[in-house]
Amino acid sequence: MSLKDYQSRIDRLQKGLGKAFIENPFILNIPGKSIALKVDPYYYVAFEPGFTDNLSRFGVMLQKNVRDTLVRTGNLVTDHESRNPLIKIRMKWDERSYLMNVCFVESEFIDQSLKMYGGVVGDIGLSELRILETERERLDKFFGERTLLKSVAFTE
């Protein structure tokens, strides 16, 4: 598939996400309700399989094509060896910790969706959800040579 085809898929996904956000702003950045939460300036943590399922519906695209598009365009962080974007990590919110199956989405993909198609003006703030500090070393390895999560993403 050509780069042009992937760009049209990205546009379709971003437009679908932005329109879905207008209809239901709770789909992003609210712990306990959202499919993805911004954990640092560069990344959202997205809950799987819900994120892919919903993005597939919003963009009217097959789920396998959603994930393939996001991986091939670099919008999903993947394990540098297996190219698998999924990882189970322990996160904390409201004094409780949760083990969740997630992927990490480049914030530019989601933020741009919200600004271009979702009516958001200005910066998108960080969520209250944090990743447990004990996950940092494993996540640093998972991210490989990509920009690592900032300290603000972690908590004790």
PDB file of C-alpha atoms in Angstrom:
ATOM      1  CA  MET A   1       0.000   0.000   0.000  1.00  0.00           C
ATOM      2  CA  SER A   2       1.340   3.420  -0.894  1.00  0.00           C
ATOM      3  CA  LEU A   3       2.067   6.195   1.577  1.00  0.00           C
ATOM      4  CA  LYS A   4      -0.770   8.184  -0.006  1.00  0.00           C
ATOM      5  CA  ASP A   5      -3.253   5.398   0.857  1.00  0.00           C
ATOM      6  CA  TYR A   6      -2.085   5.348   4.468  1.00  0.00           C
ATOM      7  CA  GLN A   7      -2.454   9.115   4.679  1.00  0.00           C
ATOM      8  CA  SER A   8      -6.042   8.897   3.477  1.00  0.00           C
ATOM      9  CA  ARG A   9      -6.692   6.210   6.109  1.00  0.00           C
ATOM     10  CA  ILE A  10      -5.165   8.418   8.823  1.00  0.00           C
ATOM     11  CA  ASP A  11      -7.334  11.340   7.687  1.00  0.00           C
ATOM     12  CA  ARG A  12     -10.410   9.116   7.831  1.00  0.00           C
ATOM     13  CA  LEU A  13      -9.560   7.866  11.324  1.00  0.00           C
ATOM     14  CA  GLN A  14      -8.828  11.368  12.603  1.00  0.00           C
ATOM     15  CA  LYS A  15     -12.030  12.759  11.137  1.00  0.00           C
ATOM     16  CA  GLY A  16     -14.041   9.912  12.663  1.00  0.00           C
ATOM     17  CA  LEU A  17     -12.408  10.365  16.074  1.00  0.00           C
ATOM     18  CA  GLY A  18     -12.964  14.121  16.027  1.00  0.00           C
ATOM     19  CA  LYS A  19     -16.634  13.767  15.131  1.00  0.00           C
ATOM     20  CA  ALA A  20     -17.115  11.071  17.802  1.00  0.00           C
ATOM     21  CA  PHE A  21     -15.506  13.405  20.353  1.00  0.00           C
ATOM     22  CA  ILE A  22     -17.994  16.157  19.498  1.00  0.00           C
ATOM     23  CA  GLU A  23     -20.856  13.733  20.157  1.00  0.00           C
ATOM     24  CA  ASN A  24     -19.293  12.227  23.302  1.00  0.00           C
ATOM     25  CA  PRO A  25     -16.323  14.071  24.845  1.00  0.00           C
ATOM     26  CA  PHE A  26     -16.046  11.363  27.511  1.00  0.00           C
ATOM     27  CA  ILE A  27     -14.352   9.029  25.020  1.00  0.00           C
ATOM     28  CA  LEU A  28     -11.002  10.673  25.789  1.00  0.00           C
ATOM     29  CA  ASN A  29      -9.048  11.638  28.889  1.00  0.00           C
ATOM     30  CA  ILE A  30     -11.511  10.661  31.642  1.00  0.00           C
ATOM     31  CA  PRO A  31     -10.391   7.687  33.756  1.00  0.00           C
ATOM     32  CA  GLY A  32     -12.994   4.976  34.039  1.00  0.00           C
ATOM     33  CA  LYS A  33     -14.924   6.165  30.977  1.00  0.00           C
ATOM     34  CA  SER A  34     -12.506   6.780  28.122  1.00  0.00           C
ATOM     35  CA  ILE A  35     -10.862   4.642  25.476  1.00  0.00           C
ATOM     36  CA  ALA A  36      -7.610   6.648  25.664  1.00  0.00           C
ATOM     37  CA  LEU A  37      -6.002   8.952  28.212  1.00  0.00           C
ATOM     38  CA  LYS A  38      -3.117  11.377  27.767  1.00  0.00           C
ATOM     39  CA  VAL A  39      -0.386  10.338  30.199  1.00  0.00           C
ATOM     40  CA  ASP A  40       2.411  12.628  29.068  1.00  0.00           C
ATOM     41  CA  PRO A  41       2.929  15.319  26.413  1.00  0.00           C
ATOM     42  CA  TYR A  42       3.840  12.738  23.760  1.00  0.00           C
ATOM     43  CA  TYR A  43       1.574   9.749  24.365  1.00  0.00           C
ATOM     44  CA  TYR A  44      -1.920   8.562  25.132  1.00  0.00           C
ATOM     45  CA  VAL A  45      -2.429   5.178  26.736  1.00  0.00           C
ATOM     46  CA  ALA A  46      -5.264   3.447  24.872  1.00  0.00           C
ATOM     47  CA  PHE A  47      -7.191   0.509  26.289  1.00  0.00           C
ATOM     48  CA  GLU A  48      -7.408  -2.504  24.044  1.00  0.00           C
ATOM     49  CA  PRO A  49      -9.385  -3.914  22.396  1.00  0.00           C
ATOM     50  CA  GLY A  50     -11.793  -1.002  23.030  1.00  0.00           C
ATOM     51  CA  PHE A  51      -9.635   1.639  21.367  1.00  0.00           C
ATOM     52  CA  THR A  52      -9.262  -0.261  18.104  1.00  0.00           C
ATOM     53  CA  ASP A  53     -12.910  -1.369  18.142  1.00  0.00           C
ATOM     54  CA  ASN A  54     -14.166   2.189  18.589  1.00  0.00           C
ATOM     55  CA  LEU A  55     -11.706   3.751  16.161  1.00  0.00           C
ATOM     56  CA  SER A  56     -12.791   1.146  13.612  1.00  0.00           C
ATOM     57  CA  ARG A  57     -16.402   2.194  14.085  1.00  0.00           C
ATOM     58  CA  PHE A  58     -15.628   5.939  14.086  1.00  0.00           C
ATOM     59  CA  GLY A  59     -13.530   5.712  10.907  1.00  0.00           C
ATOM     60  CA  VAL A  60     -15.660   3.037   9.221  1.00  0.00           C
ATOM     61  CA  MET A  61     -12.647   0.775   8.730  1.00  0.00           C
ATOM     62  CA  LEU A  62     -11.872  -2.854   9.510  1.00  0.00           C
ATOM     63  CA  GLN A  63     -10.171  -3.323  12.884  1.00  0.00           C
ATOM     64  CA  LYS A  64      -7.152  -5.042  11.326  1.00  0.00           C
ATOM     65  CA  ASN A  65      -6.746  -2.063   8.980  1.00  0.00           C
ATOM     66  CA  VAL A  66      -6.963   0.415  11.869  1.00  0.00           C
ATOM     67  CA  ARG A  67      -4.121  -1.234  13.745  1.00  0.00           C
ATOM     68  CA  ASP A  68      -2.069  -1.838  10.580  1.00  0.00           C
ATOM     69  CA  THR A  69      -2.435   1.821   9.573  1.00  0.00           C
ATOM     70  CA  LEU A  70      -1.464   3.161  13.001  1.00  0.00           C
ATOM     71  CA  VAL A  71       1.542   0.818  13.249  1.00  0.00           C
ATOM     72  CA  ARG A  72       2.825   1.462   9.733  1.00  0.00           C
ATOM     73  CA  THR A  73       2.506   5.235  10.065  1.00  0.00           C
ATOM     74  CA  GLY A  74       4.296   5.252  13.428  1.00  0.00           C
ATOM     75  CA  ASN A  75       1.288   6.446  15.397  1.00  0.00           C
ATOM     76  CA  LEU A  76       1.398   3.389  17.669  1.00  0.00           C
ATOM     77  CA  VAL A  77       4.438   2.472  19.715  1.00  0.00           C
ATOM     78  CA  THR A  78       5.452  -1.107  19.022  1.00  0.00           C
ATOM     79  CA  ASP A  79       7.888  -3.466  20.661  1.00  0.00           C
ATOM     80  CA  HIS A  80      11.113  -2.904  18.744  1.00  0.00           C
ATOM     81  CA  GLU A  81      11.630  -6.659  18.242  1.00  0.00           C
ATOM     82  CA  SER A  82       8.160  -8.060  17.534  1.00  0.00           C
ATOM     83  CA  ARG A  83       6.374  -4.885  16.307  1.00  0.00           C
ATOM     84  CA  ASN A  84       3.516  -5.808  18.633  1.00  0.00           C
ATOM     85  CA  PRO A  85       1.776  -2.647  19.914  1.00  0.00           C
ATOM     86  CA  LEU A  86       0.055  -4.330  22.878  1.00  0.00           C
ATOM     87  CA  ILE A  87       1.434  -4.516  26.405  1.00  0.00           C
ATOM     88  CA  LYS A  88      -0.084  -5.222  29.825  1.00  0.00           C
ATOM     89  CA  ILE A  89       0.837  -2.624  32.412  1.00  0.00           C
ATOM     90  CA  ARG A  90      -0.244  -1.649  35.883  1.00  0.00           C
ATOM     91  CA  MET A  91      -1.714   1.829  36.251  1.00  0.00           C
ATOM     92  CA  LYS A  92      -3.080   3.844  39.152  1.00  0.00           C
ATOM     93  CA  TRP A  93      -6.072   6.099  39.490  1.00  0.00           C
ATOM     94  CA  ASP A  94      -7.984   7.213  42.540  1.00  0.00           C
ATOM     95  CA  GLU A  95      -5.657   5.255  44.884  1.00  0.00           C
ATOM     96  CA  ARG A  96      -6.393   1.949  43.123  1.00  0.00           C
ATOM     97  CA  SER A  97      -4.158   0.090  40.702  1.00  0.00           C
ATOM     98  CA  TYR A  98      -5.330  -1.759  37.620  1.00  0.00           C
ATOM     99  CA  LEU A  99      -3.612  -4.224  35.282  1.00  0.00           C
ATOM    100  CA  MET A 100      -4.696  -3.289  31.771  1.00  0.00           C
ATOM    101  CA  ASN A 101      -4.029  -4.347  28.196  1.00  0.00           C
ATOM    102  CA  VAL A 102      -2.968  -1.154  26.405  1.00  0.00           C
ATOM    103  CA  CYS A 103      -1.177   0.399  23.493  1.00  0.00           C
ATOM    104  CA  PHE A 104       0.563   3.769  23.336  1.00  0.00           C
ATOM    105  CA  VAL A 105      -0.664   6.247  20.727  1.00  0.00           C
ATOM    106  CA  GLU A 106       1.321   9.274  19.595  1.00  0.00           C
ATOM    107  CA  SER A 107      -0.417  12.287  21.104  1.00  0.00           C
ATOM    108  CA  GLU A 108      -0.079  14.182  17.841  1.00  0.00           C
ATOM    109  CA  PHE A 109      -2.487  11.736  16.147  1.00  0.00           C
ATOM    110  CA  ILE A 110      -5.235  12.213  18.761  1.00  0.00           C
ATOM    111  CA  ASP A 111      -4.579  15.895  19.533  1.00  0.00           C
ATOM    112  CA  GLN A 112      -4.661  16.761  15.841  1.00  0.00           C
ATOM    113  CA  SER A 113      -7.957  14.849  15.485  1.00  0.00           C
ATOM    114  CA  LEU A 114      -9.481  16.881  18.293  1.00  0.00           C
ATOM    115  CA  LYS A 115      -8.203  20.209  17.012  1.00  0.00           C
ATOM    116  CA  MET A 116      -9.036  19.677  13.339  1.00  0.00           C
ATOM    117  CA  TYR A 117     -12.347  17.836  13.650  1.00  0.00           C
ATOM    118  CA  GLY A 118     -13.386  17.853  17.310  1.00  0.00           C
ATOM    119  CA  GLY A 119     -13.664  21.574  17.976  1.00  0.00           C
ATOM    120  CA  VAL A 120     -10.895  21.663  20.591  1.00  0.00           C
ATOM    121  CA  VAL A 121      -8.939  24.890  20.854  1.00  0.00           C
ATOM    122  CA  GLY A 122      -5.689  25.011  22.799  1.00  0.00           C
ATOM    123  CA  ASP A 123      -3.728  22.363  24.621  1.00  0.00           C
ATOM    124  CA  ILE A 124      -5.166  19.050  25.714  1.00  0.00           C
ATOM    125  CA  GLY A 125      -4.316  18.462  29.363  1.00  0.00           C
ATOM    126  CA  LEU A 126      -3.027  15.314  30.968  1.00  0.00           C
ATOM    127  CA  SER A 127      -5.315  12.726  32.504  1.00  0.00           C
ATOM    128  CA  GLU A 128      -5.292  11.847  36.214  1.00  0.00           C
ATOM    129  CA  LEU A 129      -4.350   8.257  35.364  1.00  0.00           C
ATOM    130  CA  ARG A 130      -0.707   7.359  36.009  1.00  0.00           C
ATOM    131  CA  ILE A 131       1.472   4.349  35.310  1.00  0.00           C
ATOM    132  CA  LEU A 132       3.077   2.644  38.285  1.00  0.00           C
ATOM    133  CA  GLU A 133       6.770   3.454  38.618  1.00  0.00           C
ATOM    134  CA  THR A 134       7.528  -0.284  38.760  1.00  0.00           C
ATOM    135  CA  GLU A 135       6.610  -0.466  35.049  1.00  0.00           C
ATOM    136  CA  ARG A 136       9.159   2.146  33.915  1.00  0.00           C
ATOM    137  CA  GLU A 137      12.077  -0.156  33.115  1.00  0.00           C
ATOM    138  CA  ARG A 138       9.898  -2.574  31.140  1.00  0.00           C
ATOM    139  CA  LEU A 139       8.280   0.313  29.236  1.00  0.00           C
ATOM    140  CA  ASP A 140      11.648   1.897  28.455  1.00  0.00           C
ATOM    141  CA  LYS A 141      12.663  -1.406  26.852  1.00  0.00           C
ATOM    142  CA  PHE A 142       9.324  -1.649  25.017  1.00  0.00           C
ATOM    143  CA  PHE A 143       9.716   1.887  23.602  1.00  0.00           C
ATOM    144  CA  GLY A 144      13.245   1.138  22.409  1.00  0.00           C
ATOM    145  CA  GLU A 145      14.703   4.147  20.606  1.00  0.00           C
ATOM    146  CA  ARG A 146      11.460   6.120  20.536  1.00  0.00           C
ATOM    147  CA  THR A 147      10.917   9.088  22.817  1.00  0.00           C
ATOM    148  CA  LEU A 148      10.421   7.629  26.287  1.00  0.00           C
ATOM    149  CA  LEU A 149       7.557   8.440  28.612  1.00  0.00           C
ATOM    150  CA  LYS A 150       8.265  11.442  30.820  1.00  0.00           C
ATOM    151  CA  SER A 151       8.327  11.250  34.619  1.00  0.00           C
ATOM    152  CA  VAL A 152       4.886  12.904  34.775  1.00  0.00           C
ATOM    153  CA  ALA A 153       3.387   9.650  33.411  1.00  0.00           C
ATOM    154  CA  PHE A 154       4.459   7.668  36.489  1.00  0.00           C
ATOM    155  CA  THR A 155       3.500   7.408  40.144  1.00  0.00           C
ATOM    156  CA  GLU A 156       4.463   5.315  43.152  1.00  0.00           C
TER     157      GLU A 156
END
